[in-house]
mmCIF file of N, CA and C in Angstrom:
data_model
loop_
_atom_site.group_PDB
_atom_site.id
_atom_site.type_symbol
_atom_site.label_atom_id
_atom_site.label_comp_id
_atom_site.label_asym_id
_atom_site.label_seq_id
_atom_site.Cartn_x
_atom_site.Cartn_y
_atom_site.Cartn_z
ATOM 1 N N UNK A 299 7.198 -24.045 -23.862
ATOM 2 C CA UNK A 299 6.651 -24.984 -22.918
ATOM 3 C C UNK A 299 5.990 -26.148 -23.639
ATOM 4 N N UNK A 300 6.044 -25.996 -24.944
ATOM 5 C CA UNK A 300 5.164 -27.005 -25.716
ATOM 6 C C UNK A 300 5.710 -28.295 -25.897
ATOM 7 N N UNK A 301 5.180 -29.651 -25.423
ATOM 8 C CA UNK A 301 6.012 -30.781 -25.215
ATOM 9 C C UNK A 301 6.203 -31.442 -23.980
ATOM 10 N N UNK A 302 6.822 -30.077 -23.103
ATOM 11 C CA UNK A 302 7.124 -30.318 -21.379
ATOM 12 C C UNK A 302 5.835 -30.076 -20.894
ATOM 13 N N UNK A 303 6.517 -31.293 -19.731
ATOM 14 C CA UNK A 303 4.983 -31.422 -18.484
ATOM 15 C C UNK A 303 5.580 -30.834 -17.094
ATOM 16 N N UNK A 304 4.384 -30.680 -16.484
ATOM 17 C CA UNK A 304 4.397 -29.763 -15.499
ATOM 18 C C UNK A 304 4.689 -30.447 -14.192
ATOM 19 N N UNK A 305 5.524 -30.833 -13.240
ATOM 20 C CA UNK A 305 6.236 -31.743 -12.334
ATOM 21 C C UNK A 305 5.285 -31.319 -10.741
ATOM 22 N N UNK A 306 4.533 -31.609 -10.743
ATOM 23 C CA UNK A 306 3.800 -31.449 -9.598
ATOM 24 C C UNK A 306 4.024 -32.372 -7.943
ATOM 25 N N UNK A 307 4.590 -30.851 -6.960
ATOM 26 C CA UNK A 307 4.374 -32.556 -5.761
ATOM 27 C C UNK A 307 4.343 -31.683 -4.475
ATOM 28 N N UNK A 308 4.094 -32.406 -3.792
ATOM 29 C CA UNK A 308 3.701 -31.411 -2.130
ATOM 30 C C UNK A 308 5.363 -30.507 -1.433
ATOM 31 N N UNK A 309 5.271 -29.174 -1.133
ATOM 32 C CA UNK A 309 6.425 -28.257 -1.090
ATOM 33 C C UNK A 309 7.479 -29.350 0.145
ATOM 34 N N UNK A 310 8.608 -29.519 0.346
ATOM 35 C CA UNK A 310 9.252 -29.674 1.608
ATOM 36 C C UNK A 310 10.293 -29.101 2.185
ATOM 37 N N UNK A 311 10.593 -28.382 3.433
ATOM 38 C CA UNK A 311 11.467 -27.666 3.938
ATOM 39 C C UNK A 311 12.690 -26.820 2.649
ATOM 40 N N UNK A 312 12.480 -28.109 2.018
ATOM 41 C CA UNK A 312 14.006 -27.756 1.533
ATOM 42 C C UNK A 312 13.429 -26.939 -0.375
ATOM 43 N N UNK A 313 12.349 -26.810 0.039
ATOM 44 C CA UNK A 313 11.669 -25.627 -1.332
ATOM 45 C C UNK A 313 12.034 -24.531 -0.733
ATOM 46 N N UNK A 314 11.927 -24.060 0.288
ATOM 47 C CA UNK A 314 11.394 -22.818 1.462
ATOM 48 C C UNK A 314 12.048 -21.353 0.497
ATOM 49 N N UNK A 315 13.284 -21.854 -0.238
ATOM 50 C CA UNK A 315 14.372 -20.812 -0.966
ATOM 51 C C UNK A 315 13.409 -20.567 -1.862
ATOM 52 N N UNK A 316 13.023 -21.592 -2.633
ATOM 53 C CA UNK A 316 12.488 -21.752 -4.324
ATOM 54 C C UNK A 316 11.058 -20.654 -3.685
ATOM 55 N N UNK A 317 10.399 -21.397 -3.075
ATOM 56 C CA UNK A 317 9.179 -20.844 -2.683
ATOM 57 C C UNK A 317 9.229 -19.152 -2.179
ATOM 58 N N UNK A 318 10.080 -18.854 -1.423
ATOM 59 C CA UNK A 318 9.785 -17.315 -0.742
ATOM 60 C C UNK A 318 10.569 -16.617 -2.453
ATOM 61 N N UNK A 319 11.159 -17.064 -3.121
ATOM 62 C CA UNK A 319 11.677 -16.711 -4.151
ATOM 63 C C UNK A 319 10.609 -16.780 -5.684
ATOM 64 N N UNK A 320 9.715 -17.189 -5.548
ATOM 65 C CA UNK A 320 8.284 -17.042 -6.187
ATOM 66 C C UNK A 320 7.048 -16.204 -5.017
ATOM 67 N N UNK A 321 7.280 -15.915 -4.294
ATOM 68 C CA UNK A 321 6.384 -15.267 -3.328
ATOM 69 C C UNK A 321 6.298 -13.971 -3.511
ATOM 70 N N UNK A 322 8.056 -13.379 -3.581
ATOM 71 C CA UNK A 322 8.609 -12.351 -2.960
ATOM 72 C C UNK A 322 7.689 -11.122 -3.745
ATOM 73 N N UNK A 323 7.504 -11.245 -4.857
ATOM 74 C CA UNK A 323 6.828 -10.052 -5.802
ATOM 75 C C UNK A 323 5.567 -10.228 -5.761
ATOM 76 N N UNK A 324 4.681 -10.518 -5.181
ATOM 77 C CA UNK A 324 2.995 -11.253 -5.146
ATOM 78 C C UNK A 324 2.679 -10.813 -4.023
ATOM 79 N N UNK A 325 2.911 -9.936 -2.980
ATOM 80 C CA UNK A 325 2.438 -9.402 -1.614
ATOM 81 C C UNK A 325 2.058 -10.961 -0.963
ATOM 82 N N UNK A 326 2.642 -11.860 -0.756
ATOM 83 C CA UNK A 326 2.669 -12.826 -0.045
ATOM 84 C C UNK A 326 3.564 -12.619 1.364
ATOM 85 N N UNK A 327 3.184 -12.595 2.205
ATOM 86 C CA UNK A 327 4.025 -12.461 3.420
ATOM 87 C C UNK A 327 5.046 -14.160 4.235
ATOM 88 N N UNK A 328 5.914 -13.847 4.645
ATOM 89 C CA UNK A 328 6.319 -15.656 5.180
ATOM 90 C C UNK A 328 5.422 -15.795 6.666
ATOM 91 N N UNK A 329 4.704 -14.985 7.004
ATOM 92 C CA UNK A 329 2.931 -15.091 8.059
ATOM 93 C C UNK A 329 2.505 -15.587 7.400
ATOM 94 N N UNK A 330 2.515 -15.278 5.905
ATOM 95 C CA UNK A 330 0.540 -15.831 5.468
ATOM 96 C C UNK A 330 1.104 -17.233 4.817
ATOM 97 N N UNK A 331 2.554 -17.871 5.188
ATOM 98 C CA UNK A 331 2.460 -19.368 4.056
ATOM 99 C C UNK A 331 1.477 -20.423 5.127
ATOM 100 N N UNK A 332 1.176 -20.908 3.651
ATOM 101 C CA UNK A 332 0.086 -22.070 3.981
ATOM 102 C C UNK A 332 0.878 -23.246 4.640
ATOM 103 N N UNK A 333 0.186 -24.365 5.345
ATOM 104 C CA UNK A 333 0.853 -25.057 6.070
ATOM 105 C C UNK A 333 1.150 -26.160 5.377
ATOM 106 N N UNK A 334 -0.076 -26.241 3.786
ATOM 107 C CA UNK A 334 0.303 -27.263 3.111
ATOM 108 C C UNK A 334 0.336 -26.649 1.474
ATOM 109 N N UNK A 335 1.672 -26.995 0.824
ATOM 110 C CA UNK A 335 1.947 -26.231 -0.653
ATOM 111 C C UNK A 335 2.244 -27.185 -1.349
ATOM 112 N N UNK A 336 2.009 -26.674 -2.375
ATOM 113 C CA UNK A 336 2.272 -27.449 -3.589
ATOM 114 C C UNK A 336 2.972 -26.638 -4.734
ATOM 115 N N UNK A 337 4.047 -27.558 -5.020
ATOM 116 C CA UNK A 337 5.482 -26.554 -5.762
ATOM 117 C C UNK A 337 5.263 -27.237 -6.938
ATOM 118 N N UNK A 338 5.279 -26.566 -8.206
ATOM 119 C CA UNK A 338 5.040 -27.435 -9.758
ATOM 120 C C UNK A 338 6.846 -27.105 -10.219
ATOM 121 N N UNK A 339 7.290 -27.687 -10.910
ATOM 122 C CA UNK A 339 8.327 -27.887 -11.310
ATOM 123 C C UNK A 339 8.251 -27.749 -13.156
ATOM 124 N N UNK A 340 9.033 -26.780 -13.880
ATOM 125 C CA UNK A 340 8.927 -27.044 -14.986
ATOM 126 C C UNK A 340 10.496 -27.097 -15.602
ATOM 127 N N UNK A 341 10.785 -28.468 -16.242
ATOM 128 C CA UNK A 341 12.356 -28.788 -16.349
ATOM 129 C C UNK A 341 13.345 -28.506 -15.215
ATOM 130 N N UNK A 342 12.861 -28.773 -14.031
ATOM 131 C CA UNK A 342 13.383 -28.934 -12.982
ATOM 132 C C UNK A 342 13.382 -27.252 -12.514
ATOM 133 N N UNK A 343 12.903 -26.251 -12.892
ATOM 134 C CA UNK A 343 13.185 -25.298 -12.171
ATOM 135 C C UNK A 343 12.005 -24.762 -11.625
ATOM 136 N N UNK A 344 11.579 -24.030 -10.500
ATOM 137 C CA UNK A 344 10.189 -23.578 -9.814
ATOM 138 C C UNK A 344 9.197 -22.806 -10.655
ATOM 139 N N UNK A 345 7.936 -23.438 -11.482
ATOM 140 C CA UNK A 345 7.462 -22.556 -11.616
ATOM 141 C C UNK A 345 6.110 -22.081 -10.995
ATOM 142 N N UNK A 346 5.534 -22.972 -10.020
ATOM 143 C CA UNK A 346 4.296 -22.382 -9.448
ATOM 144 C C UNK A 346 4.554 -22.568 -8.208
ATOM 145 N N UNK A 347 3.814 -21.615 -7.163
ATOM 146 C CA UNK A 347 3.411 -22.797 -5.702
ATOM 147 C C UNK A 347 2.257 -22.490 -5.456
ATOM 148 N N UNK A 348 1.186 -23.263 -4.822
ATOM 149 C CA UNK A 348 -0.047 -22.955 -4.457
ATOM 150 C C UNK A 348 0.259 -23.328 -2.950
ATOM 151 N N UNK A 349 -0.839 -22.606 -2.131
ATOM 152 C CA UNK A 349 -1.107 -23.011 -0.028
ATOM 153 C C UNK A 349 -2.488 -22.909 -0.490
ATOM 154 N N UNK A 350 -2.934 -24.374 0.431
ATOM 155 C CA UNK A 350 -4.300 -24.727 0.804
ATOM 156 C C UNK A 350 -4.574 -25.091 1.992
ATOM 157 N N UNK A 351 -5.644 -24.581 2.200
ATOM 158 C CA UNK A 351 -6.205 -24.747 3.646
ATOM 159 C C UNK A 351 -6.879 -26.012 3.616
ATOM 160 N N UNK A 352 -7.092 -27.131 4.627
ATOM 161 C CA UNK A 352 -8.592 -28.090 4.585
ATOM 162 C C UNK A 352 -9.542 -27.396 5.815
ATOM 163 N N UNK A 353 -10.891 -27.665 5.198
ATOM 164 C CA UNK A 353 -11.519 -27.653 6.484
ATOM 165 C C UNK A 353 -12.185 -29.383 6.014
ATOM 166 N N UNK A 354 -13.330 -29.926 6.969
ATOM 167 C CA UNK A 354 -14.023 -31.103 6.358
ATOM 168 C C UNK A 354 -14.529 -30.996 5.350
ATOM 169 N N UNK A 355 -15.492 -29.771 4.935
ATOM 170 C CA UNK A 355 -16.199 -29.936 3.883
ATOM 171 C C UNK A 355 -15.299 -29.357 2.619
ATOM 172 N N UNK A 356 -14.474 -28.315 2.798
ATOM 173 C CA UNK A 356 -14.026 -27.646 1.486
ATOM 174 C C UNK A 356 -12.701 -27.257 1.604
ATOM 175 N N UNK A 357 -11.735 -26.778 0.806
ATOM 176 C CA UNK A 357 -10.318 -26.912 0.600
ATOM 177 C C UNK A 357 -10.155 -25.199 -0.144
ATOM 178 N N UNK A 358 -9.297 -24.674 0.665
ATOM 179 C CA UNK A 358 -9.185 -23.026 0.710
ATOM 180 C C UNK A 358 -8.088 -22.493 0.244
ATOM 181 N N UNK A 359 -7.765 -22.414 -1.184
ATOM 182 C CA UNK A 359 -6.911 -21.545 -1.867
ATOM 183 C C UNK A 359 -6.228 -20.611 -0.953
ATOM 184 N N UNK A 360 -5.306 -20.481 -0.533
ATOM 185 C CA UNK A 360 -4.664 -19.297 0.123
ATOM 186 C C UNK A 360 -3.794 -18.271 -0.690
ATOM 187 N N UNK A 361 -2.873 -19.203 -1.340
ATOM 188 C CA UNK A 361 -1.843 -18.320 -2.992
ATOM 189 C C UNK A 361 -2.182 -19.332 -4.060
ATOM 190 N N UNK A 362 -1.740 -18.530 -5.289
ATOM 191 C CA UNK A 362 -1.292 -19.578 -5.948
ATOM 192 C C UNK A 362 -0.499 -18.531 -6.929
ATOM 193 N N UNK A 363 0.405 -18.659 -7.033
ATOM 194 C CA UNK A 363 1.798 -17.965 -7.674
ATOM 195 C C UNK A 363 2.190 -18.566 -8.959
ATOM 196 N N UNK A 364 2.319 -17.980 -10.059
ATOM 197 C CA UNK A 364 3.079 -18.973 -10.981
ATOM 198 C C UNK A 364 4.202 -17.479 -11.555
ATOM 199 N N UNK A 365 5.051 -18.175 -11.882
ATOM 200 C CA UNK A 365 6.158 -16.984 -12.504
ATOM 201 C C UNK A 365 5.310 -16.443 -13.643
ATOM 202 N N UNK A 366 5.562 -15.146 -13.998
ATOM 203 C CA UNK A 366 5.363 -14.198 -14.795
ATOM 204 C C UNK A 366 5.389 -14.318 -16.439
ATOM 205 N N UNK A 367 6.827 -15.039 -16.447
ATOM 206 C CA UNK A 367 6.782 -15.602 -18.331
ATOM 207 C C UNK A 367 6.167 -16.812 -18.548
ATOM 208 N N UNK A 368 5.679 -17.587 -17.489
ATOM 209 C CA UNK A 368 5.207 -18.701 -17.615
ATOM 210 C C UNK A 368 3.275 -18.696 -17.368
ATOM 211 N N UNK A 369 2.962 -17.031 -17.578
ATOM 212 C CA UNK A 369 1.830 -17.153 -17.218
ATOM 213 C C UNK A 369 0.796 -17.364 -18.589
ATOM 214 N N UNK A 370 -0.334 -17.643 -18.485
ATOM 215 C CA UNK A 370 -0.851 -17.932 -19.708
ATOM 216 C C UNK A 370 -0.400 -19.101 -20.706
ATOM 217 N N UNK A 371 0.281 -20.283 -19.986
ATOM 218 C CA UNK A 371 0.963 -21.569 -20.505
ATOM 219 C C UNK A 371 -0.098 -22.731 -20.002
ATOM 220 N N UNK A 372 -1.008 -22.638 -18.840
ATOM 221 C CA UNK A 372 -1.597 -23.433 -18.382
ATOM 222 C C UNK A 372 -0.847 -24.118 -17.335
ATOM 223 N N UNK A 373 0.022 -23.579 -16.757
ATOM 224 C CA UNK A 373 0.962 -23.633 -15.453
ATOM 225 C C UNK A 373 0.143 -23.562 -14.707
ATOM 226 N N UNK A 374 -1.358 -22.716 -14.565
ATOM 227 C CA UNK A 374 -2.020 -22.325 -13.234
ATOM 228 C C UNK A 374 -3.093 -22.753 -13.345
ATOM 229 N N UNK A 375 -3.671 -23.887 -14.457
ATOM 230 C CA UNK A 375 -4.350 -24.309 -15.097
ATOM 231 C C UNK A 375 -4.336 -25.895 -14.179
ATOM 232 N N UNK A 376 -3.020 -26.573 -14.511
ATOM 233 C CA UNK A 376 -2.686 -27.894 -14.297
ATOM 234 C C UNK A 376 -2.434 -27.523 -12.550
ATOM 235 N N UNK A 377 -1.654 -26.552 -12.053
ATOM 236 C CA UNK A 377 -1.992 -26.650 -10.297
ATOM 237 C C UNK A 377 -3.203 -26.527 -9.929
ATOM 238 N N UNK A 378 -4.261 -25.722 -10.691
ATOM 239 C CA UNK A 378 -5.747 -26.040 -10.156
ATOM 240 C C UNK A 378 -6.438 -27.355 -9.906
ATOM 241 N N UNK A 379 -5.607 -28.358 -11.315
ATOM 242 C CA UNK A 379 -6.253 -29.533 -11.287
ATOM 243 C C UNK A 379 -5.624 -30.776 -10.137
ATOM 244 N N UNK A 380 -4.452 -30.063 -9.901
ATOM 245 C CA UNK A 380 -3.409 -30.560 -8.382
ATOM 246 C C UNK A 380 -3.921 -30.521 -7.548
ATOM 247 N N UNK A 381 -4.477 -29.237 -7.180
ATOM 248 C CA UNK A 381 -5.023 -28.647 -5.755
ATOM 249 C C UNK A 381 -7.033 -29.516 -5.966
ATOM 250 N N UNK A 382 -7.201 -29.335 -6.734
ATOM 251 C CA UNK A 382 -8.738 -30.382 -7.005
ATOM 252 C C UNK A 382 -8.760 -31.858 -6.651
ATOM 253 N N UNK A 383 -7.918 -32.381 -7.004
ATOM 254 C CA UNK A 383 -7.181 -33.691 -6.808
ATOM 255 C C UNK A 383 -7.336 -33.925 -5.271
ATOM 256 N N UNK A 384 -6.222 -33.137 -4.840
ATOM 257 C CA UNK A 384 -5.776 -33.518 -3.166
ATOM 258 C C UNK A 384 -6.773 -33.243 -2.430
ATOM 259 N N UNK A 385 -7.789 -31.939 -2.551
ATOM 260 C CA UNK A 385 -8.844 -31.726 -2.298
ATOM 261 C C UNK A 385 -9.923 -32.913 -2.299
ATOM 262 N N UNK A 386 -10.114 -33.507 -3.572
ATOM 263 C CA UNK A 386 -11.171 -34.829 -3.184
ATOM 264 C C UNK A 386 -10.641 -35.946 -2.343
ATOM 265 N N UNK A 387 -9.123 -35.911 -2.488
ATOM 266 C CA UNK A 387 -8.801 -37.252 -1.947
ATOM 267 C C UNK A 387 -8.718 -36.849 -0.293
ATOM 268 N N UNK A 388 -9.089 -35.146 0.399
ATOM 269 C CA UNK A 388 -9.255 -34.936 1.884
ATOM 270 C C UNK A 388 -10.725 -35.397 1.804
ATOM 271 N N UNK A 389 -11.316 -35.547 0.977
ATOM 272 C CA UNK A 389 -12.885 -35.632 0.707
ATOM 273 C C UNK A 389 -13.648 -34.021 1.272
ATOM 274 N N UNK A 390 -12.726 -33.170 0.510
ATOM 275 C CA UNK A 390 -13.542 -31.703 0.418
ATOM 276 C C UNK A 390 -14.424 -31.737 -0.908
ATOM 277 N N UNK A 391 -15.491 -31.110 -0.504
ATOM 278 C CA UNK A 391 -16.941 -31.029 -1.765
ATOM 279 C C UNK A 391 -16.193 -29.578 -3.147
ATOM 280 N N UNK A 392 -15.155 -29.289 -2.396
ATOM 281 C CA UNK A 392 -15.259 -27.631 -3.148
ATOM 282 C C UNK A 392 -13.795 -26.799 -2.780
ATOM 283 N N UNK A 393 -13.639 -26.137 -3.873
ATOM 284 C CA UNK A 393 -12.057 -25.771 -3.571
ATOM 285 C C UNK A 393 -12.566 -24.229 -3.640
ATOM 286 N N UNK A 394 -12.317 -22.811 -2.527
ATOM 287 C CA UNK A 394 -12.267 -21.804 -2.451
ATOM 288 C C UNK A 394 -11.485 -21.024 -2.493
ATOM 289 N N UNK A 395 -11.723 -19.761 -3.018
ATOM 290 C CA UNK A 395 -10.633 -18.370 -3.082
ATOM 291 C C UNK A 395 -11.714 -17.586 -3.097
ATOM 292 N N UNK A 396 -11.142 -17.177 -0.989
ATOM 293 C CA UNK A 396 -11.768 -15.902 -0.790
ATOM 294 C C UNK A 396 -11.298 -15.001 -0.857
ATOM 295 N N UNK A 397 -10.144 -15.054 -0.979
ATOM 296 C CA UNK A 397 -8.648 -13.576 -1.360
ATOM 297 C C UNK A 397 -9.345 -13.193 -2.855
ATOM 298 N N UNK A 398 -9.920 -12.155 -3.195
ATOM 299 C CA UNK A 398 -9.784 -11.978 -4.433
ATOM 300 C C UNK A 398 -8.730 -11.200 -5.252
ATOM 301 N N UNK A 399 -8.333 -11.577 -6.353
ATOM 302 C CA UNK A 399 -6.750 -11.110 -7.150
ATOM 303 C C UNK A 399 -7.296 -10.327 -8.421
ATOM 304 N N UNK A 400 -6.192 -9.928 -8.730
ATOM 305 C CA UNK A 400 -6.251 -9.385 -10.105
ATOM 306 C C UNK A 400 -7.063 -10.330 -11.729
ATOM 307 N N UNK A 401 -6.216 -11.879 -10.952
ATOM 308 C CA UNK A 401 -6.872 -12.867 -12.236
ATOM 309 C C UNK A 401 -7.925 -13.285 -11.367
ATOM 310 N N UNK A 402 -8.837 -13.019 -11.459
ATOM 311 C CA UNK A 402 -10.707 -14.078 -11.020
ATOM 312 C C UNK A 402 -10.940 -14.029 -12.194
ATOM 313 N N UNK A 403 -10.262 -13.174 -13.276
ATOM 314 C CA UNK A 403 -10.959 -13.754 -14.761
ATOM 315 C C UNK A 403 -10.371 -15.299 -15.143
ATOM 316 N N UNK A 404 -9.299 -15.213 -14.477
ATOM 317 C CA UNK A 404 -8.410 -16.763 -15.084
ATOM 318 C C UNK A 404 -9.253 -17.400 -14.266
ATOM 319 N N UNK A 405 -9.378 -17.749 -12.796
ATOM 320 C CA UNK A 405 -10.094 -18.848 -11.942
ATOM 321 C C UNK A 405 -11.677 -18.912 -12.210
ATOM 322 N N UNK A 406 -12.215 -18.093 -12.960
ATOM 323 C CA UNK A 406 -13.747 -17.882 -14.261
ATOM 324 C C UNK A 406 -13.724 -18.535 -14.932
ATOM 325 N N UNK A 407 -12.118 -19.021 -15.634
ATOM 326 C CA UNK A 407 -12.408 -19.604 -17.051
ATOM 327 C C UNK A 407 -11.926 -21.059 -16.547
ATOM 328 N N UNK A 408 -11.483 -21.142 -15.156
ATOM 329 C CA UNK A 408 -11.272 -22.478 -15.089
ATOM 330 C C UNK A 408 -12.426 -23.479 -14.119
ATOM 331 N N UNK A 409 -13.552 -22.445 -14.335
ATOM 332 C CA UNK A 409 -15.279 -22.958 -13.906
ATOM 333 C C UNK A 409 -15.313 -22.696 -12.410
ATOM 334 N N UNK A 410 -14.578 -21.341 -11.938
ATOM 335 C CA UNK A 410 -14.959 -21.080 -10.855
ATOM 336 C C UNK A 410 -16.398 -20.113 -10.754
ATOM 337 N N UNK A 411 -17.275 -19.825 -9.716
ATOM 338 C CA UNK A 411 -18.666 -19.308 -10.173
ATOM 339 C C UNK A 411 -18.144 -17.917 -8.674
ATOM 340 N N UNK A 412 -18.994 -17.203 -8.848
ATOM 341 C CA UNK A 412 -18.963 -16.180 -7.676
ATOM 342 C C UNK A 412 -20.248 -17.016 -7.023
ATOM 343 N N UNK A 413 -19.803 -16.666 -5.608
ATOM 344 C CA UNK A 413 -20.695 -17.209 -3.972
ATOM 345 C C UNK A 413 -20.511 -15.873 -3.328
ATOM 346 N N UNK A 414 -21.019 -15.021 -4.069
ATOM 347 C CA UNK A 414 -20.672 -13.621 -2.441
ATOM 348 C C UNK A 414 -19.613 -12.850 -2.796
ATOM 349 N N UNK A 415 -18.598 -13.151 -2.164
ATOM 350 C CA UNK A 415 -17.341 -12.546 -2.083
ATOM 351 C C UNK A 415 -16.351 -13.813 -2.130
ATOM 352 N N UNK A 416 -16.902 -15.073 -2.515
ATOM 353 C CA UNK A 416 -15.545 -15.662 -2.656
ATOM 354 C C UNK A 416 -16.187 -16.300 -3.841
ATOM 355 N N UNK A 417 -14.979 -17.262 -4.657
ATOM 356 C CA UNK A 417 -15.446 -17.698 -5.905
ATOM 357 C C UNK A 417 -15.247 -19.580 -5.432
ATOM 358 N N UNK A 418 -15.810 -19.675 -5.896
ATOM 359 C CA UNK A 418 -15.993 -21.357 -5.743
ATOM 360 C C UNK A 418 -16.094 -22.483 -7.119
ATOM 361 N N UNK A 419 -14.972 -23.667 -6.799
ATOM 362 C CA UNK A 419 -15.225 -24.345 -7.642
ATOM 363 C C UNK A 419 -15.447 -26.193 -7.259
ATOM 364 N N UNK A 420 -17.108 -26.354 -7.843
ATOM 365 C CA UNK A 420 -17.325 -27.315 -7.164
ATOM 366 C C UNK A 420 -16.798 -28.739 -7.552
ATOM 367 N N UNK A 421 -16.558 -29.564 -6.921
ATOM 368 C CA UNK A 421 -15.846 -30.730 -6.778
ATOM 369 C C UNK A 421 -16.506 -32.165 -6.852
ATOM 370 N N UNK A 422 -18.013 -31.990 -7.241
ATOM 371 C CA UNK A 422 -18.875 -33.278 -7.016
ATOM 372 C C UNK A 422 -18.975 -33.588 -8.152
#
């Protein structure tokens, strides 16, 4: 992956294959897709998708999937900084994940803090 950049852009109808095809092994259900995703592209082939929720104040992690050999590349690193992005520009204060996963050590090291039961990373 060293060299290549990570092709980031909002999911459309015509991901729906790519996407339930990164879902399928992650207990993601086609109920729980988010209404708004974001598909990263690496050399043209699928390697992440994230679903976010808005509310006014804060922006709600629902998945965020990256393929398996591509994990630990900073694939889930650079969609955090995607999903942060679109998040300020709804003018949300804070991006959440109340689903907790196996990695909260990865969304730890990318300055998320525990709030309770969900982890939060602030946006101001």
């Amino acid at each position: 992956m060293k060299g290549q950049r990570l092709f980031v852009r909002p999911a459309t109808k015509s991901d729906d294959t790519s996407i339930r095809k990164l879902l399928e092994n992650h207990n993601v259900t086609t109920e729980e897709l988010a209404t708004e995703q974001l598909i990263g592209f690496l050399v043209g082939t699928p390697a992440a998708v994230a679903g976010v929720s808005f509310s006014p104040s804060e922006a709600e992690i629902q998945y965020l999937v990256v393929r398996p050999d591509l994990r630990k590349k900073r694939v889930g690193r650079v969609m955090i900084g995607e999903l942060a992005a679109l998040a300020r520009q709804r003018g949300a204060s804070r991006l959440v994940l109340r689903k907790r996963t196996p990695f909260d050590e990865a969304f730890r090291r990318l300055g998320f803090v525990e709030s309770g039961e969900t982890l939060v990373l602030s946006l101001e």
